[in-house]
Amino acid sequence: TAEDKRTLVQEFKLDPDSELRFEIESKNEKVYLVLKSGLAEVFGTELVKGKSYEFTSGAKVAVFTWQGCTIELKGKTDVHYVAKETPMIMYSNCHAALELMRISAEKDNVKGPVTMVVGPCDVGKSTLCRILLNYAVRMGRRPLLVDLDLGQGQISVPGTIGALLVERPASIDEGFSQEAPLVYHFGHKAPAANPALFSMIITQLANTVKERIEVNKKTKMSGVIINTCGWIKGLGSRKIVQRISSAIAFEVDVILVLDQERLYNELVRDIPNFVKVVLLPKSGGVVERSKSARSEARDQRIREYFYGTPKNSLYPHSFDIKWSEIRIYKIGAPALPDSCLPLGMKAEDHLTKLVQLTPNAGLLHHLFAVSFSEKDDDEIINSHVAGFVCVTNVDTERQMITLLSPQPKPLPNNVLILSELQFMDSH
Ligand code: ADP
């Protein structure tokens, strides 16, 4: 009723250095946020006064103000409160330190700071990356975002790692603009599914990033911000080694450790001295996500890849393709016992072997990376991908498969690589 609607409009007056946090859980609920007066930002992106920002189910938002402001919320939130304790001053100091490194890089014509953010799951790693990138672009920098978070990454679909040039602050409701990202296919939700492949594509991505930085002066001085997968307690030293080797691959200058003293101490102990390691607190606002919320977020991400967001709808194409027109691969062959291996081959090598598949019903609902590679060999594993399609039907009689694709027929290449991730197209 009209009365209900009226009671759902709330106004908040925020003191300097405080933030309004809210969450929307209920499905189909919409909440509108308007800055009435003063200045405020959401994860480093400034709000435009009077503009209405829409948030939907799953949103967990903090509206922070350095100067104080008045905000209006319209609609039903599941949680909302004003917090006076935030780590924003420390995050902003980090930005200031990075900015000093950029200025000195500019003077000496060398590369700007490469920063890696690490920590457990759900401590605000992606959010901190977003804040640091936003502050950098707001100062005229053009940094690169590298996302190594396979499950909850901000680039392309889950199961990938990639890099994105950040030229504008993130949109408040949709994040960073995804123009021409550099994407490498891994095909699993976590590195443990194939560590050999994971480190191979990390090295590949790191090399490509290094090349790209060299040809773009502005980005070279601005540096790189690297987001990583959540560190799970108790998983031990293998993960540390992985962290350290990816840090080395990217020639990291600064590691920001969120919330975990133990990880911080281990890194200080094991990483070369010229890398600065900084421990930062997590924000009390960061919300822990359940397993089902994570899986829902992955689904949502894939849906958005094909169909866009309510504000920016996309219209994917659906078409049939003959089995004979494509070549389908997966990465990783079954292991052979050591005694059967050719001389000089390690038992781990099978994990990075390309295996051709005959189309079959088991491919249904799977995502496939469309490779850029023209060749038949390992180059397929090492090259970045054009994009993703989803198999929505397998017709064994007619020997055809139906694909959901962001682009109309023909595919940019006939080489498809299997991903473990699936998507049920309910449109
Ligand atoms: P991680 O990358 O470590 O898994 P995220 O940065 O994705 O963590 O944060 C987890 C969730 O918490 C996200 O939905 C994010 O929007 C939310 N969040 C982060 N900081 C805050 C905050 N200060 N107040 C409210 N929600 C927050």
mmCIF file with all atom_site columns, C-alpha atoms in Angstrom, residues 275-414:
data_model
loop_
_atom_site.group_PDB
_atom_site.id
_atom_site.type_symbol
_atom_site.label_atom_id
_atom_site.label_alt_id
_atom_site.label_comp_id
_atom_site.label_asym_id
_atom_site.label_entity_id
_atom_site.label_seq_id
_atom_site.pdbx_PDB_ins_code
_atom_site.Cartn_x
_atom_site.Cartn_y
_atom_site.Cartn_z
_atom_site.occupancy
_atom_site.B_iso_or_equiv
_atom_site.pdbx_formal_charge
_atom_site.auth_seq_id
_atom_site.auth_comp_id
_atom_site.auth_asym_id
_atom_site.auth_atom_id
_atom_site.pdbx_PDB_model_num
ATOM 1   C CA . VAL A 1 275 ? 58.784 -6.851  -1.175  1.00 0.00 ? 275 VAL A CA 1
ATOM 2   C CA . LYS A 1 276 ? 56.873 -4.778  1.352   1.00 0.00 ? 276 LYS A CA 1
ATOM 3   C CA . VAL A 1 277 ? 54.363 -6.839  3.311   1.00 0.00 ? 277 VAL A CA 1
ATOM 4   C CA . VAL A 1 278 ? 51.636 -4.892  5.116   1.00 0.00 ? 278 VAL A CA 1
ATOM 5   C CA . LEU A 1 279 ? 48.995 -6.273  7.477   1.00 0.00 ? 279 LEU A CA 1
ATOM 6   C CA . LEU A 1 280 ? 45.605 -4.558  7.248   1.00 0.00 ? 280 LEU A CA 1
ATOM 7   C CA . PRO A 1 281 ? 42.437 -5.095  9.293   1.00 0.00 ? 281 PRO A CA 1
ATOM 8   C CA . LYS A 1 282 ? 39.271 -6.223  7.580   1.00 0.00 ? 282 LYS A CA 1
ATOM 9   C CA . SER A 1 283 ? 36.188 -4.088  7.713   1.00 0.00 ? 283 SER A CA 1
ATOM 10  C CA . GLY A 1 284 ? 33.539 -5.082  10.240  1.00 0.00 ? 284 GLY A CA 1
ATOM 11  C CA . GLY A 1 285 ? 31.057 -4.684  7.407   1.00 0.00 ? 285 GLY A CA 1
ATOM 12  C CA . VAL A 1 286 ? 32.319 -7.516  5.247   1.00 0.00 ? 286 VAL A CA 1
ATOM 13  C CA . VAL A 1 287 ? 29.747 -10.242 5.220   1.00 0.00 ? 287 VAL A CA 1
ATOM 14  C CA . GLU A 1 288 ? 30.653 -13.908 5.215   1.00 0.00 ? 288 GLU A CA 1
ATOM 15  C CA . ARG A 1 289 ? 29.038 -15.779 2.376   1.00 0.00 ? 289 ARG A CA 1
ATOM 16  C CA . SER A 1 290 ? 27.728 -19.309 2.782   1.00 0.00 ? 290 SER A CA 1
ATOM 17  C CA . LYS A 1 291 ? 28.624 -22.036 0.321   1.00 0.00 ? 291 LYS A CA 1
ATOM 18  C CA . SER A 1 292 ? 25.249 -21.665 -1.349  1.00 0.00 ? 292 SER A CA 1
ATOM 19  C CA . ALA A 1 293 ? 25.626 -17.875 -1.562  1.00 0.00 ? 293 ALA A CA 1
ATOM 20  C CA . ARG A 1 294 ? 28.965 -18.392 -3.322  1.00 0.00 ? 294 ARG A CA 1
ATOM 21  C CA . SER A 1 295 ? 27.505 -20.831 -5.753  1.00 0.00 ? 295 SER A CA 1
ATOM 22  C CA . GLU A 1 296 ? 24.572 -18.458 -6.371  1.00 0.00 ? 296 GLU A CA 1
ATOM 23  C CA . ALA A 1 297 ? 27.059 -15.620 -6.978  1.00 0.00 ? 297 ALA A CA 1
ATOM 24  C CA . ARG A 1 298 ? 28.919 -17.766 -9.555  1.00 0.00 ? 298 ARG A CA 1
ATOM 25  C CA . ASP A 1 299 ? 25.645 -18.546 -11.313 1.00 0.00 ? 299 ASP A CA 1
ATOM 26  C CA . GLN A 1 300 ? 24.693 -14.901 -11.315 1.00 0.00 ? 300 GLN A CA 1
ATOM 27  C CA . ARG A 1 301 ? 28.056 -13.987 -12.794 1.00 0.00 ? 301 ARG A CA 1
ATOM 28  C CA . ILE A 1 302 ? 27.587 -16.448 -15.678 1.00 0.00 ? 302 ILE A CA 1
ATOM 29  C CA . ARG A 1 303 ? 24.005 -15.273 -16.241 1.00 0.00 ? 303 ARG A CA 1
ATOM 30  C CA . GLU A 1 304 ? 25.294 -11.697 -16.449 1.00 0.00 ? 304 GLU A CA 1
ATOM 31  C CA . TYR A 1 305 ? 27.987 -12.762 -18.894 1.00 0.00 ? 305 TYR A CA 1
ATOM 32  C CA . PHE A 1 306 ? 25.287 -13.871 -21.336 1.00 0.00 ? 306 PHE A CA 1
ATOM 33  C CA . TYR A 1 307 ? 22.269 -11.762 -20.415 1.00 0.00 ? 307 TYR A CA 1
ATOM 34  C CA . GLY A 1 308 ? 23.749 -8.614  -18.846 1.00 0.00 ? 308 GLY A CA 1
ATOM 35  C CA . THR A 1 309 ? 22.241 -6.792  -15.894 1.00 0.00 ? 309 THR A CA 1
ATOM 36  C CA . PRO A 1 310 ? 18.767 -5.265  -15.450 1.00 0.00 ? 310 PRO A CA 1
ATOM 37  C CA . LYS A 1 311 ? 20.274 -1.902  -16.364 1.00 0.00 ? 311 LYS A CA 1
ATOM 38  C CA . ASN A 1 312 ? 22.302 -3.189  -19.299 1.00 0.00 ? 312 ASN A CA 1
ATOM 39  C CA . SER A 1 313 ? 20.571 -6.160  -20.880 1.00 0.00 ? 313 SER A CA 1
ATOM 40  C CA . LEU A 1 314 ? 22.488 -8.299  -23.365 1.00 0.00 ? 314 LEU A CA 1
ATOM 41  C CA . TYR A 1 315 ? 20.901 -10.511 -26.004 1.00 0.00 ? 315 TYR A CA 1
ATOM 42  C CA . PRO A 1 316 ? 22.889 -13.697 -26.548 1.00 0.00 ? 316 PRO A CA 1
ATOM 43  C CA . HIS A 1 317 ? 22.521 -15.867 -29.651 1.00 0.00 ? 317 HIS A CA 1
ATOM 44  C CA . SER A 1 318 ? 21.568 -19.503 -29.830 1.00 0.00 ? 318 SER A CA 1
ATOM 45  C CA . PHE A 1 319 ? 22.629 -21.643 -32.792 1.00 0.00 ? 319 PHE A CA 1
ATOM 46  C CA . ASP A 1 320 ? 23.367 -25.196 -33.875 1.00 0.00 ? 320 ASP A CA 1
ATOM 47  C CA . ILE A 1 321 ? 26.762 -26.328 -34.921 1.00 0.00 ? 321 ILE A CA 1
ATOM 48  C CA . LYS A 1 322 ? 27.812 -29.619 -36.551 1.00 0.00 ? 322 LYS A CA 1
ATOM 49  C CA . TRP A 1 323 ? 30.181 -31.782 -34.548 1.00 0.00 ? 323 TRP A CA 1
ATOM 50  C CA . SER A 1 324 ? 32.411 -31.876 -37.590 1.00 0.00 ? 324 SER A CA 1
ATOM 51  C CA . GLU A 1 325 ? 32.775 -28.098 -37.552 1.00 0.00 ? 325 GLU A CA 1
ATOM 52  C CA . ILE A 1 326 ? 34.373 -27.880 -34.109 1.00 0.00 ? 326 ILE A CA 1
ATOM 53  C CA . ARG A 1 327 ? 37.167 -29.427 -32.119 1.00 0.00 ? 327 ARG A CA 1
ATOM 54  C CA . ILE A 1 328 ? 36.508 -29.991 -28.443 1.00 0.00 ? 328 ILE A CA 1
ATOM 55  C CA . TYR A 1 329 ? 39.241 -30.427 -25.864 1.00 0.00 ? 329 TYR A CA 1
ATOM 56  C CA . LYS A 1 330 ? 39.704 -30.776 -22.180 1.00 0.00 ? 330 LYS A CA 1
ATOM 57  C CA . ILE A 1 331 ? 42.904 -30.072 -20.303 1.00 0.00 ? 331 ILE A CA 1
ATOM 58  C CA . GLY A 1 332 ? 44.398 -32.864 -18.211 1.00 0.00 ? 332 GLY A CA 1
ATOM 59  C CA . ALA A 1 333 ? 44.722 -36.541 -19.191 1.00 0.00 ? 333 ALA A CA 1
ATOM 60  C CA . PRO A 1 334 ? 44.280 -39.447 -16.787 1.00 0.00 ? 334 PRO A CA 1
ATOM 61  C CA . ALA A 1 335 ? 47.466 -40.073 -14.824 1.00 0.00 ? 335 ALA A CA 1
ATOM 62  C CA . LEU A 1 336 ? 49.867 -42.805 -15.961 1.00 0.00 ? 336 LEU A CA 1
ATOM 63  C CA . PRO A 1 337 ? 51.925 -44.744 -13.441 1.00 0.00 ? 337 PRO A CA 1
ATOM 64  C CA . ASP A 1 338 ? 55.537 -43.510 -13.249 1.00 0.00 ? 338 ASP A CA 1
ATOM 65  C CA . SER A 1 339 ? 56.845 -46.714 -14.795 1.00 0.00 ? 339 SER A CA 1
ATOM 66  C CA . CYS A 1 340 ? 54.872 -46.049 -17.988 1.00 0.00 ? 340 CYS A CA 1
ATOM 67  C CA . LEU A 1 341 ? 56.067 -42.499 -18.447 1.00 0.00 ? 341 LEU A CA 1
ATOM 68  C CA . PRO A 1 342 ? 58.473 -41.654 -21.243 1.00 0.00 ? 342 PRO A CA 1
ATOM 69  C CA . LEU A 1 343 ? 61.932 -40.752 -20.023 1.00 0.00 ? 343 LEU A CA 1
ATOM 70  C CA . GLY A 1 344 ? 62.148 -37.193 -18.678 1.00 0.00 ? 344 GLY A CA 1
ATOM 71  C CA . MET A 1 345 ? 58.401 -36.744 -18.231 1.00 0.00 ? 345 MET A CA 1
ATOM 72  C CA . LYS A 1 346 ? 57.111 -35.909 -14.768 1.00 0.00 ? 346 LYS A CA 1
ATOM 73  C CA . ALA A 1 347 ? 53.992 -37.567 -13.396 1.00 0.00 ? 347 ALA A CA 1
ATOM 74  C CA . GLU A 1 348 ? 52.458 -34.088 -13.114 1.00 0.00 ? 348 GLU A CA 1
ATOM 75  C CA . ASP A 1 349 ? 52.797 -33.365 -16.823 1.00 0.00 ? 349 ASP A CA 1
ATOM 76  C CA . HIS A 1 350 ? 49.560 -35.166 -17.666 1.00 0.00 ? 350 HIS A CA 1
ATOM 77  C CA . LEU A 1 351 ? 47.699 -32.372 -15.880 1.00 0.00 ? 351 LEU A CA 1
ATOM 78  C CA . THR A 1 352 ? 48.613 -29.959 -18.616 1.00 0.00 ? 352 THR A CA 1
ATOM 79  C CA . LYS A 1 353 ? 47.989 -32.240 -21.591 1.00 0.00 ? 353 LYS A CA 1
ATOM 80  C CA . LEU A 1 354 ? 45.368 -31.437 -24.138 1.00 0.00 ? 354 LEU A CA 1
ATOM 81  C CA . VAL A 1 355 ? 42.862 -34.227 -24.710 1.00 0.00 ? 355 VAL A CA 1
ATOM 82  C CA . GLN A 1 356 ? 40.434 -34.204 -27.634 1.00 0.00 ? 356 GLN A CA 1
ATOM 83  C CA . LEU A 1 357 ? 36.838 -35.155 -26.789 1.00 0.00 ? 357 LEU A CA 1
ATOM 84  C CA . THR A 1 358 ? 34.105 -36.588 -28.950 1.00 0.00 ? 358 THR A CA 1
ATOM 85  C CA . PRO A 1 359 ? 30.897 -34.654 -28.370 1.00 0.00 ? 359 PRO A CA 1
ATOM 86  C CA . ASN A 1 360 ? 28.593 -36.516 -26.003 1.00 0.00 ? 360 ASN A CA 1
ATOM 87  C CA . ALA A 1 361 ? 25.578 -35.924 -23.755 1.00 0.00 ? 361 ALA A CA 1
ATOM 88  C CA . GLY A 1 362 ? 27.885 -35.204 -20.808 1.00 0.00 ? 362 GLY A CA 1
ATOM 89  C CA . LEU A 1 363 ? 28.771 -31.839 -22.332 1.00 0.00 ? 363 LEU A CA 1
ATOM 90  C CA . LEU A 1 364 ? 25.272 -30.507 -21.747 1.00 0.00 ? 364 LEU A CA 1
ATOM 91  C CA . HIS A 1 365 ? 25.115 -27.244 -19.715 1.00 0.00 ? 365 HIS A CA 1
ATOM 92  C CA . HIS A 1 366 ? 28.902 -26.945 -19.598 1.00 0.00 ? 366 HIS A CA 1
ATOM 93  C CA . LEU A 1 367 ? 30.714 -23.737 -20.395 1.00 0.00 ? 367 LEU A CA 1
ATOM 94  C CA . PHE A 1 368 ? 33.390 -23.861 -23.080 1.00 0.00 ? 368 PHE A CA 1
ATOM 95  C CA . ALA A 1 369 ? 36.169 -21.388 -23.682 1.00 0.00 ? 369 ALA A CA 1
ATOM 96  C CA . VAL A 1 370 ? 36.551 -20.346 -27.310 1.00 0.00 ? 370 VAL A CA 1
ATOM 97  C CA . SER A 1 371 ? 40.283 -20.369 -27.924 1.00 0.00 ? 371 SER A CA 1
ATOM 98  C CA . PHE A 1 372 ? 42.119 -17.817 -30.039 1.00 0.00 ? 372 PHE A CA 1
ATOM 99  C CA . SER A 1 373 ? 44.683 -20.416 -30.955 1.00 0.00 ? 373 SER A CA 1
ATOM 100 C CA . GLU A 1 374 ? 44.731 -21.700 -34.546 1.00 0.00 ? 374 GLU A CA 1
ATOM 101 C CA . LYS A 1 375 ? 47.048 -24.554 -33.748 1.00 0.00 ? 375 LYS A CA 1
ATOM 102 C CA . ASP A 1 376 ? 46.363 -27.979 -32.309 1.00 0.00 ? 376 ASP A CA 1
ATOM 103 C CA . ASP A 1 377 ? 48.963 -28.136 -29.616 1.00 0.00 ? 377 ASP A CA 1
ATOM 104 C CA . ASP A 1 378 ? 49.857 -26.741 -26.220 1.00 0.00 ? 378 ASP A CA 1
ATOM 105 C CA . GLU A 1 379 ? 49.489 -23.233 -27.565 1.00 0.00 ? 379 GLU A CA 1
ATOM 106 C CA . ILE A 1 380 ? 45.781 -23.754 -26.917 1.00 0.00 ? 380 ILE A CA 1
ATOM 107 C CA . ILE A 1 381 ? 46.438 -24.025 -23.188 1.00 0.00 ? 381 ILE A CA 1
ATOM 108 C CA . ASN A 1 382 ? 48.731 -21.027 -23.110 1.00 0.00 ? 382 ASN A CA 1
ATOM 109 C CA . SER A 1 383 ? 46.752 -18.571 -25.195 1.00 0.00 ? 383 SER A CA 1
ATOM 110 C CA . HIS A 1 384 ? 44.114 -16.277 -23.813 1.00 0.00 ? 384 HIS A CA 1
ATOM 111 C CA . VAL A 1 385 ? 40.529 -16.876 -24.860 1.00 0.00 ? 385 VAL A CA 1
ATOM 112 C CA . ALA A 1 386 ? 38.027 -15.022 -27.041 1.00 0.00 ? 386 ALA A CA 1
ATOM 113 C CA . GLY A 1 387 ? 35.073 -15.725 -24.775 1.00 0.00 ? 387 GLY A CA 1
ATOM 114 C CA . PHE A 1 388 ? 32.689 -18.398 -23.580 1.00 0.00 ? 388 PHE A CA 1
ATOM 115 C CA . VAL A 1 389 ? 29.752 -20.380 -24.920 1.00 0.00 ? 389 VAL A CA 1
ATOM 116 C CA . CYS A 1 390 ? 27.379 -22.730 -23.126 1.00 0.00 ? 390 CYS A CA 1
ATOM 117 C CA . VAL A 1 391 ? 26.121 -26.032 -24.545 1.00 0.00 ? 391 VAL A CA 1
ATOM 118 C CA . THR A 1 392 ? 22.321 -25.978 -24.274 1.00 0.00 ? 392 THR A CA 1
ATOM 119 C CA . ASN A 1 393 ? 21.573 -29.129 -26.305 1.00 0.00 ? 393 ASN A CA 1
ATOM 120 C CA . VAL A 1 394 ? 23.419 -32.175 -27.606 1.00 0.00 ? 394 VAL A CA 1
ATOM 121 C CA . ASP A 1 395 ? 21.750 -33.990 -30.504 1.00 0.00 ? 395 ASP A CA 1
ATOM 122 C CA . THR A 1 396 ? 23.548 -37.301 -30.984 1.00 0.00 ? 396 THR A CA 1
ATOM 123 C CA . GLU A 1 397 ? 21.315 -38.349 -33.863 1.00 0.00 ? 397 GLU A CA 1
ATOM 124 C CA . ARG A 1 398 ? 21.931 -35.296 -36.044 1.00 0.00 ? 398 ARG A CA 1
ATOM 125 C CA . GLN A 1 399 ? 25.447 -34.910 -34.609 1.00 0.00 ? 399 GLN A CA 1
ATOM 126 C CA . MET A 1 400 ? 24.846 -31.297 -33.655 1.00 0.00 ? 400 MET A CA 1
ATOM 127 C CA . ILE A 1 401 ? 25.209 -29.232 -30.519 1.00 0.00 ? 401 ILE A CA 1
ATOM 128 C CA . THR A 1 402 ? 23.334 -26.050 -29.657 1.00 0.00 ? 402 THR A CA 1
ATOM 129 C CA . LEU A 1 403 ? 25.350 -23.192 -28.216 1.00 0.00 ? 403 LEU A CA 1
ATOM 130 C CA . LEU A 1 404 ? 24.413 -20.106 -26.272 1.00 0.00 ? 404 LEU A CA 1
ATOM 131 C CA . SER A 1 405 ? 26.880 -17.436 -27.335 1.00 0.00 ? 405 SER A CA 1
ATOM 132 C CA . PRO A 1 406 ? 27.364 -13.686 -26.785 1.00 0.00 ? 406 PRO A CA 1
ATOM 133 C CA . GLN A 1 407 ? 28.232 -13.407 -30.504 1.00 0.00 ? 407 GLN A CA 1
ATOM 134 C CA . PRO A 1 408 ? 26.224 -14.616 -33.505 1.00 0.00 ? 408 PRO A CA 1
ATOM 135 C CA . LYS A 1 409 ? 27.470 -17.450 -35.711 1.00 0.00 ? 409 LYS A CA 1
ATOM 136 C CA . PRO A 1 410 ? 30.220 -18.063 -36.802 1.00 0.00 ? 410 PRO A CA 1
ATOM 137 C CA . LEU A 1 411 ? 32.394 -18.617 -33.738 1.00 0.00 ? 411 LEU A CA 1
ATOM 138 C CA . PRO A 1 412 ? 35.682 -16.669 -33.811 1.00 0.00 ? 412 PRO A CA 1
ATOM 139 C CA . ASN A 1 413 ? 37.469 -20.033 -33.801 1.00 0.00 ? 413 ASN A CA 1
ATOM 140 C CA . ASN A 1 414 ? 36.479 -23.701 -33.910 1.00 0.00 ? 414 ASN A CA 1
#
